[in-house]
Coordinates of C-alpha atoms in Angstrom, one line a residue:
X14 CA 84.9 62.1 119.8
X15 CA 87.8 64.1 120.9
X16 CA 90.0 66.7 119.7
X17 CA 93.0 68.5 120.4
X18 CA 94.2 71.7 118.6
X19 CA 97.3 73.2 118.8
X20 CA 98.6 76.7 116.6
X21 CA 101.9 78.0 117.2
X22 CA 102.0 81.7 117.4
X23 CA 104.5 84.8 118.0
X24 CA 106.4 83.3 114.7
X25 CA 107.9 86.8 113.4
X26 CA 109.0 87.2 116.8
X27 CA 110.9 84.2 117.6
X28 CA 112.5 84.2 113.6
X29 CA 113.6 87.5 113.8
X30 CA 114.7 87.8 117.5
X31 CA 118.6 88.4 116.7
X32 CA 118.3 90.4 113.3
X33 CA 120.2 87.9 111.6
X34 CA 119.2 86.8 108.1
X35 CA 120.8 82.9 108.7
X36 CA 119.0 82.4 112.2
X37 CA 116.3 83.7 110.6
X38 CA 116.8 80.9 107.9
X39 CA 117.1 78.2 111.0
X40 CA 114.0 79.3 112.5
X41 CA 112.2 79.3 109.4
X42 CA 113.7 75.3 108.8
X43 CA 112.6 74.7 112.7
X44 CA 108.8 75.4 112.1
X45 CA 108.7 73.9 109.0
X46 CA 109.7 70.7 110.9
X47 CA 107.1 70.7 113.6
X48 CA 104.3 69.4 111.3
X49 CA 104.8 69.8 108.0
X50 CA 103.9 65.9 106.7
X51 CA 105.8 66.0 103.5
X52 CA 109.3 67.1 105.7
X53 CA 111.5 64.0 106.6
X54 CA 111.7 63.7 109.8
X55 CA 109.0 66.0 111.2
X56 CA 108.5 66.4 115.0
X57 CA 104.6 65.2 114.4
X58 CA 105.8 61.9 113.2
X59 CA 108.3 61.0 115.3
X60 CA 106.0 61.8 118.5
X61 CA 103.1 59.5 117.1
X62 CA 105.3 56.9 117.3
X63 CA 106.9 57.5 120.6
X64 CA 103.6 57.6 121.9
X65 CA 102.5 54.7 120.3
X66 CA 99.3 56.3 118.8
X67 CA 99.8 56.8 115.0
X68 CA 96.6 54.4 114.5
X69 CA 94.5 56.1 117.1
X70 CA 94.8 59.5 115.7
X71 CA 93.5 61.6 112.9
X72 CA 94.1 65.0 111.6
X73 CA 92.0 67.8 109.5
X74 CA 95.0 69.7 109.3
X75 CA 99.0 69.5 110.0
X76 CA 100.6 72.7 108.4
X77 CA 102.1 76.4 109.5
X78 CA 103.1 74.8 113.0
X79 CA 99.7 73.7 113.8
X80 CA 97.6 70.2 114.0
X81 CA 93.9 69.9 114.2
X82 CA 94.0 66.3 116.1
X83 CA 91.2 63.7 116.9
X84 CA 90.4 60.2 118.3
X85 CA 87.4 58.4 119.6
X86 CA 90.2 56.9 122.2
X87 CA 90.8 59.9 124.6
X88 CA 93.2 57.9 126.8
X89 CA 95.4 58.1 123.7
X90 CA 94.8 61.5 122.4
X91 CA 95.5 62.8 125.7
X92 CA 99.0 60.7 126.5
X93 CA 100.1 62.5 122.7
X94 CA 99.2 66.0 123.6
X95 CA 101.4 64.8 126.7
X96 CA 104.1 63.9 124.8
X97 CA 103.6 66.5 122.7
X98 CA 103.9 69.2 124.6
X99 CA 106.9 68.0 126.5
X100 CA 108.9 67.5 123.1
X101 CA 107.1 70.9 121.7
X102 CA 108.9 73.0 124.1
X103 CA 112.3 71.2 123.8
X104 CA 112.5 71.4 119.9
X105 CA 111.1 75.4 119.6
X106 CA 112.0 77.1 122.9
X107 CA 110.8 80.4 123.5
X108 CA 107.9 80.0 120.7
X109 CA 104.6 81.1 121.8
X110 CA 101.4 78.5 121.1
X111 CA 97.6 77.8 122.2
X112 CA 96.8 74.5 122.8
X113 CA 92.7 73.4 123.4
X114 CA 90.8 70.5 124.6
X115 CA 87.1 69.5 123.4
X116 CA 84.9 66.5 123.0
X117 CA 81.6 65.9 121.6
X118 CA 79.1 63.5 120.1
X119 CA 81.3 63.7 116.5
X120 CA 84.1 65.8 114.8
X121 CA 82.3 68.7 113.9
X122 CA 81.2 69.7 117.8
X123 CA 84.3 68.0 119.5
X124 CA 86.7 70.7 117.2
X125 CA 84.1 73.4 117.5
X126 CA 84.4 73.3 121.6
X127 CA 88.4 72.9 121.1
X128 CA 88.4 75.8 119.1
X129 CA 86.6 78.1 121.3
X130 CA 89.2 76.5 123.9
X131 CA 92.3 77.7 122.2
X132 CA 91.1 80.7 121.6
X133 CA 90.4 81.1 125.5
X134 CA 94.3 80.6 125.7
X135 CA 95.5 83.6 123.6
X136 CA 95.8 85.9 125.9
X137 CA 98.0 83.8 128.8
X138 CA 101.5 85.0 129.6
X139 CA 103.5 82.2 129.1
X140 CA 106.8 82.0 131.3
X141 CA 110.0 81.7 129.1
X142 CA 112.6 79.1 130.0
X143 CA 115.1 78.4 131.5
X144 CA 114.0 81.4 133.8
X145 CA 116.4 83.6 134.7
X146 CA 118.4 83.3 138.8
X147 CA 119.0 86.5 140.3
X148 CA 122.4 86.6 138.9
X149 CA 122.4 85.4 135.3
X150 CA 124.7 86.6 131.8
X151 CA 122.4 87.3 129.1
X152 CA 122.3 87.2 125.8
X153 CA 123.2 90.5 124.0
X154 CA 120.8 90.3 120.6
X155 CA 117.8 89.1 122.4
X156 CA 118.2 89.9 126.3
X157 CA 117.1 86.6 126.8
X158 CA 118.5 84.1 129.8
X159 CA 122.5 83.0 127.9
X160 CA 122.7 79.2 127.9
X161 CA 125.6 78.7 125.2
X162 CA 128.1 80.6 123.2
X163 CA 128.6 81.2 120.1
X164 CA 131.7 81.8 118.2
X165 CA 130.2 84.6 116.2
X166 CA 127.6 86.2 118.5
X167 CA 129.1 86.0 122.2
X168 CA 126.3 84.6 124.7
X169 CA 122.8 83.1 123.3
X170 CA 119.8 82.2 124.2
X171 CA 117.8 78.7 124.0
X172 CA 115.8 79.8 121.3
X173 CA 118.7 81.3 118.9
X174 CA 120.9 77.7 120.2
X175 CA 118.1 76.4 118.6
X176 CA 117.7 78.0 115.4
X177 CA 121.4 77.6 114.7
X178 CA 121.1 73.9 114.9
X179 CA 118.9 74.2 112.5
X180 CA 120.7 76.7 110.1
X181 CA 122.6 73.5 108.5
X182 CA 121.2 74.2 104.9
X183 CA 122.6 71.3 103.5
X184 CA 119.6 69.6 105.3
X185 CA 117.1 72.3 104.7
X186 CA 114.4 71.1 102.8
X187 CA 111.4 74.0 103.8
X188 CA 113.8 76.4 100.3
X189 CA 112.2 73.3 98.0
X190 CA 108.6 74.6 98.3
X191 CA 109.9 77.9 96.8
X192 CA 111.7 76.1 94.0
X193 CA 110.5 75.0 91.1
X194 CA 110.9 71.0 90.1
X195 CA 112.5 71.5 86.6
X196 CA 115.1 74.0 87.8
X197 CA 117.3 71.7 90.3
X198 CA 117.4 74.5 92.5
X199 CA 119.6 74.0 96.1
X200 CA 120.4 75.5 99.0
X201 CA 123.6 77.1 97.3
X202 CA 121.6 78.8 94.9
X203 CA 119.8 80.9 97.5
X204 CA 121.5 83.8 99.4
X205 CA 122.7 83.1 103.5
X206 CA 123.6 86.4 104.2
X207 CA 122.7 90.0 103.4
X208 CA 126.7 90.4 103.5
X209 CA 129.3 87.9 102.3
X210 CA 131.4 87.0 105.6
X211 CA 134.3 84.7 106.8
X212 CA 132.5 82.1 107.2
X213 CA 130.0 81.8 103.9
X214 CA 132.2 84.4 101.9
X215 CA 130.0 83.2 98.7
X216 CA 126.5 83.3 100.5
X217 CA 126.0 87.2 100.3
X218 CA 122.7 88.8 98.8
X219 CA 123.1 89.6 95.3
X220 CA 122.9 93.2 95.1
X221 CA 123.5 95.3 92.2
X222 CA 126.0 98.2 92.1
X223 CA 124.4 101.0 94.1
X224 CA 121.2 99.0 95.3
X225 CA 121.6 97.6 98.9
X226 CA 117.6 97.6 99.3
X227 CA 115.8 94.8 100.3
X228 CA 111.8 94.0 100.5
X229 CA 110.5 92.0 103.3
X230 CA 107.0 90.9 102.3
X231 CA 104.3 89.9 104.1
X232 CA 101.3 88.1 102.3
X233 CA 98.0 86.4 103.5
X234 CA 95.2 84.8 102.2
X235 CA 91.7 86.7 101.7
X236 CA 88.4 84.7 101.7
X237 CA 89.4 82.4 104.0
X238 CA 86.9 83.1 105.9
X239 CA 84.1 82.7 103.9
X240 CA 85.1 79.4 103.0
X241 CA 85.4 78.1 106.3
X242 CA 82.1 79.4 107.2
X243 CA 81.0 77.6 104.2
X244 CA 82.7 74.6 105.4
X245 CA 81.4 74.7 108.8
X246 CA 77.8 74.8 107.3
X247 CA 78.6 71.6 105.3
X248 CA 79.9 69.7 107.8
X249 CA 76.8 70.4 110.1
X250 CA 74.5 68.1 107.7
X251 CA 77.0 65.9 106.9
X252 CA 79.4 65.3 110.7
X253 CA 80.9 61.9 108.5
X254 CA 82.5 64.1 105.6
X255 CA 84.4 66.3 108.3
X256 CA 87.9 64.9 107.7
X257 CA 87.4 65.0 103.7
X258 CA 86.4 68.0 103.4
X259 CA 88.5 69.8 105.3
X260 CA 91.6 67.9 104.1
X261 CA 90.7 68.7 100.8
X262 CA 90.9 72.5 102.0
X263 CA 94.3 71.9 104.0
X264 CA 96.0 70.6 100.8
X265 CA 94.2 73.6 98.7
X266 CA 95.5 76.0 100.4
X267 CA 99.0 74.3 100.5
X268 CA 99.2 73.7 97.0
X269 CA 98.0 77.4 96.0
X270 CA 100.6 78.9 97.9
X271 CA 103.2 76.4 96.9
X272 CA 102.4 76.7 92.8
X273 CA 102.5 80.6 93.7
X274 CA 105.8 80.8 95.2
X275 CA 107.2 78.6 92.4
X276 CA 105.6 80.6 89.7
X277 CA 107.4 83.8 91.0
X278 CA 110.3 82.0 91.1
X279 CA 110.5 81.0 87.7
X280 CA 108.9 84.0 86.3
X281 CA 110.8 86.9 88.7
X282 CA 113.7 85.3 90.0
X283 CA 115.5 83.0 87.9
X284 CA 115.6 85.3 84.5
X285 CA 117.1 87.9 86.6
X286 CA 120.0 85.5 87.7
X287 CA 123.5 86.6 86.0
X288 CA 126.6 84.6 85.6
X289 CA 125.6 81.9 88.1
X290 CA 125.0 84.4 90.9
X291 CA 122.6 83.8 93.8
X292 CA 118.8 84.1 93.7
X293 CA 118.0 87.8 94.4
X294 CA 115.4 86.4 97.2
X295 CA 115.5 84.6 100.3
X296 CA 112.4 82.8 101.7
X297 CA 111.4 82.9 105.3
X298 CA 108.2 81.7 105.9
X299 CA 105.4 79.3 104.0
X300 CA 103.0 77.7 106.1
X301 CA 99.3 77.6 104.5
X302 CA 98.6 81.0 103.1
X303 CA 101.0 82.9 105.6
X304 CA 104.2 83.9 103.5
X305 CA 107.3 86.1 104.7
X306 CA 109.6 86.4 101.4
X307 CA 113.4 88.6 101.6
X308 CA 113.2 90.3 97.8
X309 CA 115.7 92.6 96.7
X310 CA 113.7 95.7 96.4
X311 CA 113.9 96.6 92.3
X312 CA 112.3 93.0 91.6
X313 CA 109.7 93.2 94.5
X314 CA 106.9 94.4 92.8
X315 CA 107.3 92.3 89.6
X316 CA 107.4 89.3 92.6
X317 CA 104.3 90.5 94.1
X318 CA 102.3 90.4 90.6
X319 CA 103.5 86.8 89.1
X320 CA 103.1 85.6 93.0
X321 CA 99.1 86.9 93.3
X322 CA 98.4 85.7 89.3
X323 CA 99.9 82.3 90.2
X324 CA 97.6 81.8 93.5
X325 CA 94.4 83.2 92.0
X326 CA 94.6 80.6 89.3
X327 CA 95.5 77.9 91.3
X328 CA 93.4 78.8 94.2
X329 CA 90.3 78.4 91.3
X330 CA 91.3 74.7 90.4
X331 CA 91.9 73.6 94.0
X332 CA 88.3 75.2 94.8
X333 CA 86.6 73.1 92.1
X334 CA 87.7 70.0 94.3
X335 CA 85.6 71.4 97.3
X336 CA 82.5 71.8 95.3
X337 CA 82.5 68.3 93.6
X338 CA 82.9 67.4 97.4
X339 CA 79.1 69.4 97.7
X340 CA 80.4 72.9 99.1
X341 CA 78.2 75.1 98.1
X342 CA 78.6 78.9 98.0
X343 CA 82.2 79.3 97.3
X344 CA 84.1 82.4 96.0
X345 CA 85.3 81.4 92.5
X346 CA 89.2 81.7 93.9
X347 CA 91.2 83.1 96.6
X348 CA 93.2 86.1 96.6
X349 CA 96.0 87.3 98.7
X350 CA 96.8 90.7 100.5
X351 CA 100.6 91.9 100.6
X352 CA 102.7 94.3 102.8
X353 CA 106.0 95.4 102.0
X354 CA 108.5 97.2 103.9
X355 CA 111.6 98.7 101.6
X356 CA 114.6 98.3 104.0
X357 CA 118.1 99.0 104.0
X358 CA 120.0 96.1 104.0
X359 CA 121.6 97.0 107.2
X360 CA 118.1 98.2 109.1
X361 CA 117.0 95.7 111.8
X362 CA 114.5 92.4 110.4
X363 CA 112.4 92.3 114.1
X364 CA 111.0 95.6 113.2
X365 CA 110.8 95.6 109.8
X366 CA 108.9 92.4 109.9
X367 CA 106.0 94.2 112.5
X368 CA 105.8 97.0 110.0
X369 CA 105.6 94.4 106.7
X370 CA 102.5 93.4 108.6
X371 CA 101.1 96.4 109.6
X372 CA 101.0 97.6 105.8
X373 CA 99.4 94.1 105.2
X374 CA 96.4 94.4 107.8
X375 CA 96.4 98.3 106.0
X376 CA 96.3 96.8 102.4
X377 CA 93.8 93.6 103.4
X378 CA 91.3 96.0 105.3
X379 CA 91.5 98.9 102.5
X380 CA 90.7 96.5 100.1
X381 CA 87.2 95.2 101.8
X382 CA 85.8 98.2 102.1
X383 CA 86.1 98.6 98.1
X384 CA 83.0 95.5 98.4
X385 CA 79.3 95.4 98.0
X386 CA 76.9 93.8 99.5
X387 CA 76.8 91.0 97.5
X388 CA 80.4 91.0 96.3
X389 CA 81.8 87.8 97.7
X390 CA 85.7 88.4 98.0
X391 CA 88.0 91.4 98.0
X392 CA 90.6 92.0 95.0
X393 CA 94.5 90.8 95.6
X394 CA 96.2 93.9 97.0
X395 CA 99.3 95.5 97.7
X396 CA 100.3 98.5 100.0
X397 CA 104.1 99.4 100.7
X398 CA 106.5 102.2 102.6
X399 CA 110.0 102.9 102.0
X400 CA 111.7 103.7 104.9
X401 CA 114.0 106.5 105.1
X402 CA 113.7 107.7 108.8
X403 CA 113.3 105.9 112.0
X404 CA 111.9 102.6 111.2
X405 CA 108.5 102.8 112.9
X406 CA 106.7 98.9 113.5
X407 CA 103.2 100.7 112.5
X408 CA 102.2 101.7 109.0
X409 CA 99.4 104.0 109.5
X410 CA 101.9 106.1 112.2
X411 CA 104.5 106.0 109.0
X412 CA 101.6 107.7 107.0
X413 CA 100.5 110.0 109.7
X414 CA 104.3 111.4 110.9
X415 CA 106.5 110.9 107.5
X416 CA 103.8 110.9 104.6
X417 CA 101.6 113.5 105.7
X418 CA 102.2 117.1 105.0
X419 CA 99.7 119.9 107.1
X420 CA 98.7 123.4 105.3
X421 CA 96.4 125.0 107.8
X422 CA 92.9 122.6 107.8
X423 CA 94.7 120.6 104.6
X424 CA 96.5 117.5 105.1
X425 CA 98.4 116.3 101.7
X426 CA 99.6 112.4 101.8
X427 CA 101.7 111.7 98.8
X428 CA 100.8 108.3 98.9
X429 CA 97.4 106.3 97.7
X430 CA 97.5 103.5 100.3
X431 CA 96.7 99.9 98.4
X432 CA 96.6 99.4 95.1
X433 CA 95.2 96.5 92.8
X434 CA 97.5 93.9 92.3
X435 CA 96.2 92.6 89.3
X436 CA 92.8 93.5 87.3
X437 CA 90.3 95.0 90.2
X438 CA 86.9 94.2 89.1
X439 CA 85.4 96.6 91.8
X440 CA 87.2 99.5 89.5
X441 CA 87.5 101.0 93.4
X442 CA 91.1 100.7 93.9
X443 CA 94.1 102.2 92.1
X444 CA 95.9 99.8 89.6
X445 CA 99.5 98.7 90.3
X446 CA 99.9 98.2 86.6
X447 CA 99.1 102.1 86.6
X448 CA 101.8 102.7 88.6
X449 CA 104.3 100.6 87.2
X450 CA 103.4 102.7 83.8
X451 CA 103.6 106.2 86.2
X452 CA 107.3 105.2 87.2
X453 CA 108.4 103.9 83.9
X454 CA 107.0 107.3 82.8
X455 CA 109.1 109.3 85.2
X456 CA 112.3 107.5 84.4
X457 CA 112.0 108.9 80.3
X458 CA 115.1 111.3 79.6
X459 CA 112.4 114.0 79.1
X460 CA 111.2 114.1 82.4
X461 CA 112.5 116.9 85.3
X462 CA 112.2 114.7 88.3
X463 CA 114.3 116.6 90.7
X464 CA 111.5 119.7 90.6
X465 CA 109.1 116.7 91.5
X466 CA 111.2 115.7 94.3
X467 CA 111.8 118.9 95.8
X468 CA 107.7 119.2 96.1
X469 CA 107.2 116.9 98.7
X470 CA 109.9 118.6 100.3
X471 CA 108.2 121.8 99.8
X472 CA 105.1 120.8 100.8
X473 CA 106.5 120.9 104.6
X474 CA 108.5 123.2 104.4
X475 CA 106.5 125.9 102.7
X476 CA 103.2 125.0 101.1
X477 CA 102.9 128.1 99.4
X478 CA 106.3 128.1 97.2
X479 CA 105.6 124.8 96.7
X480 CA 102.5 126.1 94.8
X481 CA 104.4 128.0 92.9
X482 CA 107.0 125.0 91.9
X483 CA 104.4 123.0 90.9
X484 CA 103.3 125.9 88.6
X485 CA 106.6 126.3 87.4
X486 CA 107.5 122.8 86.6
X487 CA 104.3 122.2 84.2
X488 CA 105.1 125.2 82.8
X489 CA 108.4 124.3 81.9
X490 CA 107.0 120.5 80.9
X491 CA 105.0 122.5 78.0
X492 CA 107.5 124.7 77.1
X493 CA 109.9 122.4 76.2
X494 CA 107.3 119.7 74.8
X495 CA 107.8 117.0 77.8
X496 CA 105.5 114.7 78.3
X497 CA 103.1 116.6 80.0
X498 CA 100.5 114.9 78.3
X499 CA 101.3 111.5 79.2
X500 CA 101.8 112.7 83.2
X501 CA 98.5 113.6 82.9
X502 CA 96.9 110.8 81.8
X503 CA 99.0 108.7 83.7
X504 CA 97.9 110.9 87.4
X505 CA 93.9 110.9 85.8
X506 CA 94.5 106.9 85.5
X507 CA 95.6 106.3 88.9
X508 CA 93.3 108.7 90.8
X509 CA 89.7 109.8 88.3
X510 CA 89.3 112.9 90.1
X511 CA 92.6 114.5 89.2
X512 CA 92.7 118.6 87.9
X513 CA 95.7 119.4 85.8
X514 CA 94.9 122.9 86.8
X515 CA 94.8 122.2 90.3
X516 CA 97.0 123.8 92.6
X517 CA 98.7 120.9 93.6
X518 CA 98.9 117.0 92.0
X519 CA 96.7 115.9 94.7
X520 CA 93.2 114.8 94.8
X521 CA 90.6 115.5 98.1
X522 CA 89.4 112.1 99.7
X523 CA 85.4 113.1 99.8
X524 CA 84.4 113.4 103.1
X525 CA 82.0 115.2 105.8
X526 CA 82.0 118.9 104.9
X527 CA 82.2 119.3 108.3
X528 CA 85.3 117.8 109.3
X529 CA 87.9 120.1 110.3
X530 CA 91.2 118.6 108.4
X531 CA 90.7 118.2 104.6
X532 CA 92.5 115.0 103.2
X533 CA 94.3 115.2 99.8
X534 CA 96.1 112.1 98.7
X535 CA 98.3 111.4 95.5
X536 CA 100.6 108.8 94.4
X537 CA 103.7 111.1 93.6
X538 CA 105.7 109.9 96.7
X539 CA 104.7 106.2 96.0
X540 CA 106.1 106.3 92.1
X541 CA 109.7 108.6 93.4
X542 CA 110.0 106.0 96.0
X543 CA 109.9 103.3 93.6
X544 CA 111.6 105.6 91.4
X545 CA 114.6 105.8 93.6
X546 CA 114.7 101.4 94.0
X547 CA 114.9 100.4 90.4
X548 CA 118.1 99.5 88.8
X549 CA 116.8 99.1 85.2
X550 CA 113.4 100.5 83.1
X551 CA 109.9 98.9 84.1
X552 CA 108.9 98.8 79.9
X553 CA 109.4 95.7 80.7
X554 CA 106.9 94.9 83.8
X555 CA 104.3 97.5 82.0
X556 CA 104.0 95.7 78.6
X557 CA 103.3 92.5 81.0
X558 CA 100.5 94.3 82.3
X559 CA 99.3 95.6 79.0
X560 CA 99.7 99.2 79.8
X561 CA 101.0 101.7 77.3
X562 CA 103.2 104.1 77.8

């Protein structure tokens, strides 16, 4: 048996590469149509044919710009990958992949040596074409080698030629996935451009008057691991269920992320639609559990919630299918990690997109260390940054340099990292729903938020006085008959070890009496950053989550 496995990779990079929110959009299309089975006219397809080879060849998996390929016939096999490659780098120039090669006595050992192949390949520079002569114009956004003009940009590259070929959305069909069946969504219902221009003066992002925030989300699977280590143990005893199963856990993952995606649609989305206007979202990337989502920035959260509840549930049905298949040791469902990066509408995508994931990896990692032992899969998370300075492409240099204020040996962060997305049953992270209550809290007419502000300020500036505003401010809270109280409660919610009388609303991380900077976090700066993006009250998001205010 033989196999051939090929994974795109470098996809943020190659969508983003000019900053604009319609290339973007043609990229996005461009992938989708690599191998995506259920898009017309995919590039999989058509090669099969060419190569006359559609009978020889099978496939565990054709999703996200990748194919897991094999044939007892390795004359065939072989003249595809050919083929393939040669077509490959003609549709998607400039997009970084690994291909590998193995063979064995069945399936299971013949993808298992490819595999290890690929991976062999991740590291090799791969020259960009066409390469540039000694003398060569090129293209402004991107630097790249200019083969073309465009009317709009000046001098482009291959890869951006390419991804405006593709940015016809009267063709697109990769939107559909995001859109549920009932609602007859199309491509005019979903925004082009983060500002109306000449050309697509009705296509602009629908922001509300004095929002122009946006979200760029990041979101991946957790457990997938586990699974496939389960799977690789199943198909060890039985090499002849090798396609099945792992079929079965292609379309799984496909159809978890496909129902969530809808479901935030339909739940986030489309009831916040006015008078006809556009979608407040615009989606740039689904392909197995990786998702890259555009959300206007009020509406983000909310997004992130009915997105995670949609997966988890049906990430539980599509598992049951595995099992009757004789899988044995699965997690009960899947959940998903998120990043988000609050951007201005005007801030650049390429970087924004590096950070989204950053605060991802952050999120995913912070919330498997909340696990036992014998815990099987980590909670659905969430961790996010508003940026207000220099856009920095790492998260935990964000937290270090713009989130982290120093008093002598004390460090204070005004932000609690990752939060629970939904229900945590570790009871080890902080609950978004808490939050959502916190900021709802903060936006009552009997709150002073501007002394709250002016702490975090403080806190740099002179720890000291800010001491003595923080005294002041609850002082003035009781005087008046605020709702101290329910600040409290709110602060002891989202962090057990808080001290009203403290000096300060933070909390100290426990740690080695011995190290030498003493770590306080809180989530004031996380709730007056979300605060500062919401256009209307959150009642409405905290009675969702059964959280009284």
């Amino acid at each position: 048996m033989h196999c051939l496995v090929f994974e795109v990779n470098s996809i943020q990079s190659f969508i983003f590469a000019t900053g604009r929110l319609r290339d973007a959009i043609g990229g996005s299309e461009l992938i989708d149509l690599l191998t995506n089975a259920d898009a017309q006219d995919n590039l999989l397809d058509n090669v099969l044919r060419a190569s006359e080879s559609k009978d020889r060849i099978e496939f565990s998996r054709r999703a996200g710009g990748a194919f897991y390929a094999f044939s007892a016939d390795g004359a065939a096999l072989e003249r595809f990958g050919a083929l393939w490659m040669l077509a490959f780098q003609q549709w998607a120039p400039g997009l970084g992949f690994v291909l590998g090669r193995g063979q064995g006595q069945n399936m299971p050992e013949a993808f298992h040596r490819a595999l290890a192949h690929s991976r062999s390949q991740f590291s090799r520079e791969r020259p960009l074409h066409p390469v540039a002569a000694p003398v060569a114009e090129r293209a402004a956004r991107t630097g790249r080698v200019a083969v073309g003009r465009s009317r709009k940009d000046g001098s482009i590259d291959a890869a951006t030629q390419r991804q405006k070929q593709f940015a016809d959305l009267s063709r697109a069909g990769f939107i559909e996935r995001y859109s549920p069946q009932e609602a007859e969504l199309g491509w005019r219902d979903w925004p082009r451009n983060l500002e109306p221009d000449a050309e697509d003066a009705e296509g602009g992002f629908p922001f509300p008057q004095g929002l122009r925030d946006v979200a760029l989300i990041r979101a991946d699977g957790n457990g997938m691991g586990k699974v496939l280590i389960r799977l690789g143990e199943t198909v060890k005893k039985r090499p002849d269920d090798f396609l099945k199963i792992y079929q079965t856990f292609s379309k799984a993952i496909d159809a978890s992320t496909c129902a969530a995606a809808q479901q935030a649609t339909r739940e986030v989305l489309m009831p916040m639609r006015r008078n006809g206007e556009l979608l407040a979202a615009r989606p740039i990337l689904l392909g197995g559990d990786d998702v890259i989502v555009l959300v206007r920035a009020d509406l983000a959260l909310a997004y992130v919630q009915s997105f995670a509840r949609a997966f988890e549930q049906e990430s539980e049905r599509q598992l049951e299918a595995l099992s009757h298949l004789g899988v044995d040791g699965l997690p009960q469902r899947l959940t998903v990690g998120f990043g988000i990066a609050f951007i201005g509408a005007s801030q650049p995508f390429s970087m924004a997109s590096h950070l989204a994931t950053s605060i991802m990896e952050h999120a995913k990692t912070q919330a498997k260390r909340t696990l036992d032992a014998n815990e099987a899969i980590a909670p659905s998370s969430v961790a996010f940054h508003r940026v207000t300075t220099a856009l920095a492409d790492d998260y935990d240099s964000a937290v270090k340099n713009v989130m982290t204020h120093r008093d002598g040996s004390h460090c204070y962060t005004h932000t609690l990292g990752t939060y629970a997305v939904l229900d945590d049953t570790t009871g080890r992270l902080p609950r978004l729903a808490d939050l959502n209550a916190f900021v709802a809290l903060l936006q009552g007419e009997g709150m002073a938020r501007g002394p709250l502000r002016a702490l975090l300020s403080l806190l740099q500036l002179d720890p000291a006085q800010a001491r003595a505003s923080w005294r002041r401010w609850r002082q003035l809270m009781h005087d008046t008959r605020r709702d101290l109280e329910d600040f409290d409660a709110c602060m002891a919610r989202l962090m057990p070890g808080y001290d009203p009388k403290a000096e300060l609303p933070y909390v100290r991380i426990p740690g080695d009496s011995g190290e030498q900077e003493k770590v306080h976090l809180s989530p004031l700066g996380d709730a007056l950053d979300l605060l500062s993006l919401q256009t209307m009250p959150l009642q409405a998001i905290a009675q969702r989550e059964s959280v009284v205010v």
